[in-house]
CSV table of C-alpha atoms in Angstrom, one decimal:
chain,number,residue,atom,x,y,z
A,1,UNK,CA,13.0,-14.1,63.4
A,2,UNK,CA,16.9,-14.7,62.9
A,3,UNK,CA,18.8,-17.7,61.5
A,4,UNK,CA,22.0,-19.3,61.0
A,5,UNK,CA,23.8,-19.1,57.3
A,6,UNK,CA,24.2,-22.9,56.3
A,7,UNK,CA,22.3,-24.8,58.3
A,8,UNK,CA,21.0,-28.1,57.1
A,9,UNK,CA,21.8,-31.6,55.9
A,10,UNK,CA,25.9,-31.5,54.4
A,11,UNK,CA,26.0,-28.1,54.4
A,12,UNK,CA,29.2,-28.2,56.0
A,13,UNK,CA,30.4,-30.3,53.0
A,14,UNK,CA,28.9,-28.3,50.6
A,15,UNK,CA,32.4,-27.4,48.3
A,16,UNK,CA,31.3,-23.8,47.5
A,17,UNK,CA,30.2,-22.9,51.3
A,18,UNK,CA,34.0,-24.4,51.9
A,19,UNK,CA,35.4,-22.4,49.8
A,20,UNK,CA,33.2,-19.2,51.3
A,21,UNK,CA,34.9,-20.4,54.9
A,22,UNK,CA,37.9,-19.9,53.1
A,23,UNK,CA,39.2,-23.0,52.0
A,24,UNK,CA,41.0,-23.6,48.0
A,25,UNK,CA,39.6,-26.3,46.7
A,26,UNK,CA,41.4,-27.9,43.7
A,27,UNK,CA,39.9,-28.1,41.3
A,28,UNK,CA,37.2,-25.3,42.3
A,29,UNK,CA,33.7,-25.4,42.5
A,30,UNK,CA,31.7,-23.9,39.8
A,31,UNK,CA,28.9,-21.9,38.5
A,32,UNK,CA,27.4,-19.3,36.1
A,33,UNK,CA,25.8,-16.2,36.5
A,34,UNK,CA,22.5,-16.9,34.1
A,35,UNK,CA,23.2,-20.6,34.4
A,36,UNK,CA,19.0,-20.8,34.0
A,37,UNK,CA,18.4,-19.1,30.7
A,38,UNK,CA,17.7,-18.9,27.3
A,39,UNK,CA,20.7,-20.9,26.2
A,40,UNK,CA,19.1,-23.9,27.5
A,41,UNK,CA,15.9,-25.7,25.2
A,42,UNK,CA,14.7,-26.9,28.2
A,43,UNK,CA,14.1,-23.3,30.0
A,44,UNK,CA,12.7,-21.6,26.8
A,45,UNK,CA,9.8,-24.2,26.8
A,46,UNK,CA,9.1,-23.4,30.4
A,47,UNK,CA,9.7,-19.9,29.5
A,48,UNK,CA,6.7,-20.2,26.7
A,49,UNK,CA,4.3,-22.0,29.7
A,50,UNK,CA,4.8,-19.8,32.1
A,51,UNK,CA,3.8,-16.5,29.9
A,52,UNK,CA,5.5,-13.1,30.8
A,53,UNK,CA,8.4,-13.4,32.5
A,54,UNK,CA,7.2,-11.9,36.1
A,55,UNK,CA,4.9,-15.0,36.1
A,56,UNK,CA,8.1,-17.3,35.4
A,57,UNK,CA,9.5,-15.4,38.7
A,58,UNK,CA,6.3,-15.8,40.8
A,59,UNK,CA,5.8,-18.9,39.9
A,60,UNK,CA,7.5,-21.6,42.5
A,61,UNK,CA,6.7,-24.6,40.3
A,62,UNK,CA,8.2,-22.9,37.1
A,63,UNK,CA,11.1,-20.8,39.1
A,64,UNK,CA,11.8,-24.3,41.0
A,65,UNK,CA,12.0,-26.2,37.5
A,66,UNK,CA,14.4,-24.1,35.9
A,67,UNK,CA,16.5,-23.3,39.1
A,68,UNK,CA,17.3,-27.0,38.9
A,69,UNK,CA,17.6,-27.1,35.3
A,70,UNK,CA,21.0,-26.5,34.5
A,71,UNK,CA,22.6,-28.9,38.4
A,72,UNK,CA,20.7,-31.8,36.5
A,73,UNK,CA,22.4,-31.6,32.6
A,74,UNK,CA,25.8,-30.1,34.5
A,75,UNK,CA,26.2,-31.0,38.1
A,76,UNK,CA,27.2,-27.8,38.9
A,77,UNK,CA,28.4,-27.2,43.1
A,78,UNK,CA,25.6,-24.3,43.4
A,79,UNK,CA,22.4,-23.4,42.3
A,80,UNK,CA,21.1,-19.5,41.9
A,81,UNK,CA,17.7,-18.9,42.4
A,82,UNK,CA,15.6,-18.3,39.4
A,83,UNK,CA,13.9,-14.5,40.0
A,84,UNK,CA,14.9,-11.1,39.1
A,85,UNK,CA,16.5,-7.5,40.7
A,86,UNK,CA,13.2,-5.9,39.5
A,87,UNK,CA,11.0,-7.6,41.8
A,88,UNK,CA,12.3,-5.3,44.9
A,89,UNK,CA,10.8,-2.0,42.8
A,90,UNK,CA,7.9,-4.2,41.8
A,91,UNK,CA,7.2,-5.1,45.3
A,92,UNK,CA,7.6,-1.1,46.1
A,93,UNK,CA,4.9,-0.7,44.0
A,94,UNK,CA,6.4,0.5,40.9
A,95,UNK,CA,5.1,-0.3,37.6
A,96,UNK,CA,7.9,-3.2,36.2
A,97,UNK,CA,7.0,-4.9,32.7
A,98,UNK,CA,9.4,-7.0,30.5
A,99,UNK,CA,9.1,-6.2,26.8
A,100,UNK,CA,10.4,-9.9,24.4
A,101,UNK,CA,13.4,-8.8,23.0
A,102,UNK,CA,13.9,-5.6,24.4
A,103,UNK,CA,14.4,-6.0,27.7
A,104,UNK,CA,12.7,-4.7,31.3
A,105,UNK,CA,10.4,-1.3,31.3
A,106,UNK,CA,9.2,0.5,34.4
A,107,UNK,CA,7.8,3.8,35.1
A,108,UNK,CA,10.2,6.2,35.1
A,109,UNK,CA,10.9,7.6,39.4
A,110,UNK,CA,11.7,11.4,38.2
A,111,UNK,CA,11.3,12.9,41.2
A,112,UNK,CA,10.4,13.3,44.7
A,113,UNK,CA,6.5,13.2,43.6
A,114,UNK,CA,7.1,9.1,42.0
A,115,UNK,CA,9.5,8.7,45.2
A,116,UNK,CA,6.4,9.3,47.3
A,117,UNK,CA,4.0,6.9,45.6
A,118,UNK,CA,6.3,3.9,46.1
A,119,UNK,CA,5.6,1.6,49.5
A,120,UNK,CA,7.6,2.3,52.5
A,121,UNK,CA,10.1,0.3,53.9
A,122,UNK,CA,8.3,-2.4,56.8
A,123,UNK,CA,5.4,-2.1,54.8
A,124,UNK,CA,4.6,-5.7,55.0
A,125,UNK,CA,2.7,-5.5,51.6
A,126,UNK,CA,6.6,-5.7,50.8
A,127,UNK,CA,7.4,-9.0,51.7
A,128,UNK,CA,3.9,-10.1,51.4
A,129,UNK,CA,4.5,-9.8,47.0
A,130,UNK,CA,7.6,-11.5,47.5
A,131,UNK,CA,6.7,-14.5,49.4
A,132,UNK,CA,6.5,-16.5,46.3
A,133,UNK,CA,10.6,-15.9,45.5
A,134,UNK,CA,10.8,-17.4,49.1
A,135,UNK,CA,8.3,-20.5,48.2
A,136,UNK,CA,10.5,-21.3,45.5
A,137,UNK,CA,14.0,-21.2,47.8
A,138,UNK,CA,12.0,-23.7,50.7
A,139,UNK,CA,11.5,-25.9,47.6
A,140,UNK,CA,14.8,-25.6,45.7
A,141,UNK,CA,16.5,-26.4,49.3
A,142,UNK,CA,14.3,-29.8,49.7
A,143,UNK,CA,15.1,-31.0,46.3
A,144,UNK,CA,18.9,-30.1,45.4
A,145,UNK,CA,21.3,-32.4,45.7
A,146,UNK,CA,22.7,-32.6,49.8
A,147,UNK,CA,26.1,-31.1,48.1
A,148,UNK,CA,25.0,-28.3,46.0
A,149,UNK,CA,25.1,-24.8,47.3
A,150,UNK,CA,21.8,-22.7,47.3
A,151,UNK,CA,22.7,-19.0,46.2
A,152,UNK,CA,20.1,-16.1,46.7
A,153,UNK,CA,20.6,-12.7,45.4
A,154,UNK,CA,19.0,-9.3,45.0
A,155,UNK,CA,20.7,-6.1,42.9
A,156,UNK,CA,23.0,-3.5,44.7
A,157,UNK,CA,20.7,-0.2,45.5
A,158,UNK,CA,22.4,1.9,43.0
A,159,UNK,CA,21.8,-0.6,40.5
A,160,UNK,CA,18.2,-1.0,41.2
A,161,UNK,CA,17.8,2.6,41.7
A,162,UNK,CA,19.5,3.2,38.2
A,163,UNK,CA,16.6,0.9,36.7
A,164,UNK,CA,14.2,3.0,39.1
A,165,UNK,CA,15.1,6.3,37.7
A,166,UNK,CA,15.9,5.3,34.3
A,167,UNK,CA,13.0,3.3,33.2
A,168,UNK,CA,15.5,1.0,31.7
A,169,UNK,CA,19.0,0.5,31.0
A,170,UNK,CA,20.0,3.2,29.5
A,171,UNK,CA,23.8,4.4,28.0
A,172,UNK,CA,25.9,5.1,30.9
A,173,UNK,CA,22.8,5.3,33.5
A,174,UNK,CA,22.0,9.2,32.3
A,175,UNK,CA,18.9,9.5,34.2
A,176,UNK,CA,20.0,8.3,37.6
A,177,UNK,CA,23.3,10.7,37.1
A,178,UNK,CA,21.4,13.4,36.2
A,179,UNK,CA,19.1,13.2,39.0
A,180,UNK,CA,22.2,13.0,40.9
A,181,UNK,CA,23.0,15.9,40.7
A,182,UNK,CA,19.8,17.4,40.4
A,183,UNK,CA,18.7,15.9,43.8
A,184,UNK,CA,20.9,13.9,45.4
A,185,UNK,CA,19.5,14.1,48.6
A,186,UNK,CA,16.4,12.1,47.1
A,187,UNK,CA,18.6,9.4,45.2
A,188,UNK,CA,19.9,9.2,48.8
A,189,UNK,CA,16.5,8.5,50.2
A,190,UNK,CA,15.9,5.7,47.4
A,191,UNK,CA,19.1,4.2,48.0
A,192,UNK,CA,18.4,4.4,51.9
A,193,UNK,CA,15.0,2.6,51.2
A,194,UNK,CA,16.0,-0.6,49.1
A,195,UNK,CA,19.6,-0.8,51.8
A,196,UNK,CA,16.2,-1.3,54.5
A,197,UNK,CA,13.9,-3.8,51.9
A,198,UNK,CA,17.0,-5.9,50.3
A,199,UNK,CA,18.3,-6.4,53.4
A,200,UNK,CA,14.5,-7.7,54.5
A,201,UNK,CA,14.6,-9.9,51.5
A,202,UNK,CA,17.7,-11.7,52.0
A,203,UNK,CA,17.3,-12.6,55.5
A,204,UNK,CA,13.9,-13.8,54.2
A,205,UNK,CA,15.7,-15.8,51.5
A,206,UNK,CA,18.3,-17.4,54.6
A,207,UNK,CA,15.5,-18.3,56.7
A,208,UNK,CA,13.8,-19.7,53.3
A,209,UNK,CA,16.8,-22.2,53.3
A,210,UNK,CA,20.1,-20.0,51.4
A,211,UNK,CA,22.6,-21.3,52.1
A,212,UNK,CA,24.4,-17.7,50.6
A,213,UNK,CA,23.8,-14.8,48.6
A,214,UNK,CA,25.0,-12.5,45.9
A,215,UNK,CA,24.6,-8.6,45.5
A,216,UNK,CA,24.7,-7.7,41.7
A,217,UNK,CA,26.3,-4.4,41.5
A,218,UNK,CA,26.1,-4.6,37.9
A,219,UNK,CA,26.1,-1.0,37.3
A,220,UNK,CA,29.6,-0.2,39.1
A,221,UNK,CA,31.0,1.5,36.4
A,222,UNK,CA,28.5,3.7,36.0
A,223,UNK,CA,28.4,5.9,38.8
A,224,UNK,CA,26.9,9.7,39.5
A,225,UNK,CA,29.4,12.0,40.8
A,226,UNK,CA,29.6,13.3,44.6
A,227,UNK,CA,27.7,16.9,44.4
A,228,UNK,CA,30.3,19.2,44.9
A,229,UNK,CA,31.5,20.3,48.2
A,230,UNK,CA,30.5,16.9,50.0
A,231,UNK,CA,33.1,14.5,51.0
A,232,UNK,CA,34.1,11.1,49.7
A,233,UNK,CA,33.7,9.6,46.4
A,234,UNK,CA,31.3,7.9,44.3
A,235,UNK,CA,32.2,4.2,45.0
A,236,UNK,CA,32.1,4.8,48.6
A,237,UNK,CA,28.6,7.5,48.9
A,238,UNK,CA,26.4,5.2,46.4
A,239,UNK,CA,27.8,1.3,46.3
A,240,UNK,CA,29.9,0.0,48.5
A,241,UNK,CA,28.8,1.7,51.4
A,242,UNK,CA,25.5,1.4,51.1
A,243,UNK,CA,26.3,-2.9,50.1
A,244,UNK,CA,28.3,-2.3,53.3
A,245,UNK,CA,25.2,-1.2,55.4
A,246,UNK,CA,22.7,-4.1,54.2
A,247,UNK,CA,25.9,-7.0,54.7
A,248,UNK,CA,25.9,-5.9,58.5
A,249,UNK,CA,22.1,-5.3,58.8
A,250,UNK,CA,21.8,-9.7,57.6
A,251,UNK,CA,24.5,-10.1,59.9
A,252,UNK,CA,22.5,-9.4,62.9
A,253,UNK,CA,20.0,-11.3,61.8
A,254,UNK,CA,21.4,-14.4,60.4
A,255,UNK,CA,25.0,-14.6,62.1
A,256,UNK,CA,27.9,-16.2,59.7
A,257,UNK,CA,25.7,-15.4,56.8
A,258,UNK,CA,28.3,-16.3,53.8
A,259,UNK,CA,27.9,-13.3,51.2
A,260,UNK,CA,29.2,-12.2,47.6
A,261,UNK,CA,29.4,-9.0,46.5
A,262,UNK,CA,29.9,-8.5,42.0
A,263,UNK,CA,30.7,-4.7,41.4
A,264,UNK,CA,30.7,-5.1,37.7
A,265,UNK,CA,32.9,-2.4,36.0
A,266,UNK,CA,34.3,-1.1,38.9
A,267,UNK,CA,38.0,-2.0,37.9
A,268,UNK,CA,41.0,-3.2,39.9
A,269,UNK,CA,40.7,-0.7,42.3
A,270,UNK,CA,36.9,-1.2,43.1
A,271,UNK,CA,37.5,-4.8,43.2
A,272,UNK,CA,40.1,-4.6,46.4
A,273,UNK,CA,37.5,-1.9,47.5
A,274,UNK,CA,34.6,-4.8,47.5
A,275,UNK,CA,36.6,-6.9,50.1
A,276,UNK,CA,37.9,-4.0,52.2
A,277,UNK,CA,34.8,-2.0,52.9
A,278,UNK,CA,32.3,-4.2,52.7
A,279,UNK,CA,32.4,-7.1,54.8
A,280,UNK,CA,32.0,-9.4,51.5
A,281,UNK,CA,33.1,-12.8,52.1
A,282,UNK,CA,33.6,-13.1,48.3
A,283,UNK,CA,34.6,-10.5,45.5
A,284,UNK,CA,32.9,-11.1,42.3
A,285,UNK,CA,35.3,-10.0,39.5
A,286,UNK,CA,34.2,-9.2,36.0
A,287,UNK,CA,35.8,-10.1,32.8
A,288,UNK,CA,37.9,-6.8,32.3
A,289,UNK,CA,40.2,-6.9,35.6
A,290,UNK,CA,43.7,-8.9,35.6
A,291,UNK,CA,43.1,-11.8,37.7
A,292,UNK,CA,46.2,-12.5,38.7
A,293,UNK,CA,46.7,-8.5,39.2
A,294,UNK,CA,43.9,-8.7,41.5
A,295,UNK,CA,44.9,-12.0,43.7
A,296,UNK,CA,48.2,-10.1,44.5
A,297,UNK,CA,46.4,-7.1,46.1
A,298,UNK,CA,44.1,-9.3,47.9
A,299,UNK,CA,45.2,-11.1,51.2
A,300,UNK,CA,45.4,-14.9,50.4
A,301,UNK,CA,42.5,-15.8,52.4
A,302,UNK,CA,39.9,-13.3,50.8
A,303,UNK,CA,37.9,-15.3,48.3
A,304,UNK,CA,37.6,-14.6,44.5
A,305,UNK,CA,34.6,-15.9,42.0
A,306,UNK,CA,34.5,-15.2,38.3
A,307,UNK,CA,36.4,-14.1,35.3
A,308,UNK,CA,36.0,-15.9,32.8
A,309,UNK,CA,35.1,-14.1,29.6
A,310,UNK,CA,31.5,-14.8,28.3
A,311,UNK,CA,32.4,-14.0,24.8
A,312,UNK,CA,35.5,-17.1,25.6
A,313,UNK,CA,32.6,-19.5,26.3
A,314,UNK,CA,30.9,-18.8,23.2
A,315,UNK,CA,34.4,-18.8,21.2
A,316,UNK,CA,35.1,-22.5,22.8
A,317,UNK,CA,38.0,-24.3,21.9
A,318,UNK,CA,41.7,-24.0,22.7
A,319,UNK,CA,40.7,-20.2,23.5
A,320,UNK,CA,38.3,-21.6,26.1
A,321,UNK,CA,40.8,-24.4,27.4
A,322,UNK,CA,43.9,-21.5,27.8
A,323,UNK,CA,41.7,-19.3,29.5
A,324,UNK,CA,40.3,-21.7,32.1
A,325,UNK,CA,44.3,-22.4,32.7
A,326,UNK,CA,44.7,-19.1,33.5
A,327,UNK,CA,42.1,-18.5,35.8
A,328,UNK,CA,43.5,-21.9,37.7
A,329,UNK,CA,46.8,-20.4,37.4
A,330,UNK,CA,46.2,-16.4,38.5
A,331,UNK,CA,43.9,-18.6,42.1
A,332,UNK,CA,46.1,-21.5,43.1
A,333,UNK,CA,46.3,-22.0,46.6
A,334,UNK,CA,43.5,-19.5,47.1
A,335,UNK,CA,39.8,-20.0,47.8
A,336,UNK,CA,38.2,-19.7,44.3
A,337,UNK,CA,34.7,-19.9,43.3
A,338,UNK,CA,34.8,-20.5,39.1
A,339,UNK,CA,32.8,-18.5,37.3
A,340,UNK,CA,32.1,-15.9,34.6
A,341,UNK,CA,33.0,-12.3,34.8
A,342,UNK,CA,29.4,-11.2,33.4
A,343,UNK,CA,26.0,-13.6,32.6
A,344,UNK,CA,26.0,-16.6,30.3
A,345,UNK,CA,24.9,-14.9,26.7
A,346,UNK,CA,21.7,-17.1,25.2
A,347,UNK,CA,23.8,-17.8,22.3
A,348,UNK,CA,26.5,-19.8,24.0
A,349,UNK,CA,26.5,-23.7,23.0
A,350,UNK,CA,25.7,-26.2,25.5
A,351,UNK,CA,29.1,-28.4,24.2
A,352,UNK,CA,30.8,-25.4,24.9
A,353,UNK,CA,29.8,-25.1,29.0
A,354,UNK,CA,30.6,-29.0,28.7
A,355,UNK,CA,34.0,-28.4,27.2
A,356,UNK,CA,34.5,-25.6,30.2
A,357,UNK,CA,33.8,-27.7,33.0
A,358,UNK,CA,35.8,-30.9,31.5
A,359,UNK,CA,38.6,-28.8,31.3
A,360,UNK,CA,38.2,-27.4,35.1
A,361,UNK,CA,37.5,-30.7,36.3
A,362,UNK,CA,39.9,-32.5,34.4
């Protein structure tokens, strides 16, 4: 089954898909990474309902209610679906738990002997576990507002493979770069297989009614080294060219789909990387690289989103107002998409998002 990127009522008007086609908007359209979450009384209670927080995801009625959430108390131009990277390894059939306060747990992949337990890519058990995440897009389409972008998303390979390996986050991803270079043929494998299933579950999430979607590379920075004696580097051999693989594989399936790649802690040099070897149509840029710096690598047309310190958001004030300046400043006359550089924190005030968008829209 193919489809088209965008299609439906005012999608063309939609100011974030405008800006994705390459447009600058002033002022521009706005979101937040985490925009539903804990900072918000409204998603804790549904958070309590729902139970653990894989029956939050699985849920369409909860992940529809706090999906919407955060459009109704700030009217931001695009929603993000409500789910989580660690539903692609639990849909592989690895054990994936979320402990309160200390974050997700899974079963450890050592080795080649875990590797072969887990589903195979086309297994439609796959997509079969994930057909609730796709409810929940059908639904958040009928019900947003005509002019708010609907964003999907799934994790980078390496990132979910890091989560995979290690069992958790761990300090600077030692388990996946160990078995790097223990095995890199099988971290090659496991990359290969979640290029094959993400790429399945976004062109699901299109056909579900995205009208875009975002590839969280959040582990960028973190990055095994090439065994030695084989070509290329790390950037290339275990993100962006496997991100580059899955953005042509949704390609041919749903053509002009509009697509954002966030290579967190990749640095100024990975960022121009993003929109040069992967066929992004947006490059998500974290909080640590020199916006302006960035812009005047990038051809004017290629389209930024992001920036914007989370620790400024809970600071607030004059710090907040100067830095949304600068982020105007370091993007005029080029297609923007405001945002943070990493997730809203669950200690951020709500008068301080307010304050943030005032001053963008104002």
């Amino acid at each position: 089954m193919s489809g088209t990127a965008g299609a439906g009522r005012g999608a063309a008007e939609r100011p974030i898909l405008r800006v994705l086609n390459g447009e600058a908007l002033s002022p521009p359209p706005a979101w937040m990474m985490r925009q539903a979450g804990r900072y918000l009384p409204e998603y804790r209670a549904v958070r309590a309902e729902a139970g653990s927080f894989l029956d939050l995801c699985y849920n369409p009625d909860f992940a529809t209610e706090v999906t919407l959430q955060p459009i109704r108390r700030f009217g931001f131009e695009a929603s993000i679906l409500f789910s989580d990277i660690l539903v692609v390894p639990h849909a592989l059939g690895q054990d994936v738990r979320f402990v309160e306060g200390e974050g997700p747990r899974l079963d450890p992949l050592a080795g080649r002997p875990e590797f072969e337990r887990l589903i195979e890519a086309g297994d439609p058990r796959i997509m079969r576990h994930l057909s609730p995440v796709f409810e929940t897009v059908g639904r958040l389409r009928a019900e947003l507002p005509a002019e708010t972008t609907l964003l999907g998303f799934c994790g980078a390979p390496w990132t979910v493979a890091s989560y995979m390996i290690g069992g958790r986050g761990t300090p600077d991803l030692a388990p996946a770069r160990a078995l790097a270079a223990r095995d890199p043929a099988l971290l090659d494998a496991l990359i290969d297989r979640l290029v094959t299933v993400s790429t399945e579950y976004l062109v699901r999430q299109f056909e579900a009614g995205a009208d875009a979607v975002q590839i969280f590379e959040s582990h960028a920075g973190s990055l095994p080294d090439v065994p030695a004696g084989e070509t290329g580097d790390a950037l290339a051999r275990w993100s962006l060219a496997p991100i580059a693989r899955m953005v042509a594989g949704i390609r041919a399936r749903v053509p002009g789909a509009k697509i954002i790649v966030f290579a967190r802690g990749s640095g100024l040099d990975g960022h121009a990387r993003v929109a040069e070897e992967t066929g992004a149509d947006a490059v998500g840029v974290d909080w640590a690289v020199d916006l302006k710096a960035l812009r005047a690598r990038l051809p004017a047309s290629v389209v930024t989103q992001g920036n914007l310190h989370p620790e400024t958001l809970i600071a607030g004030g004059e710090a907040l107002d100067a830095a949304v300046d600068a982020i105007r400043a370091a993007t005029a006359g080029t297609p923007h998409i405001f945002n943070l550089g990493h997730g809203i924190t669950p200690q951020t005030p709500i008068a301080h998002v307010e304050r943030m968008l005032a001053r963008l829209r104002g």
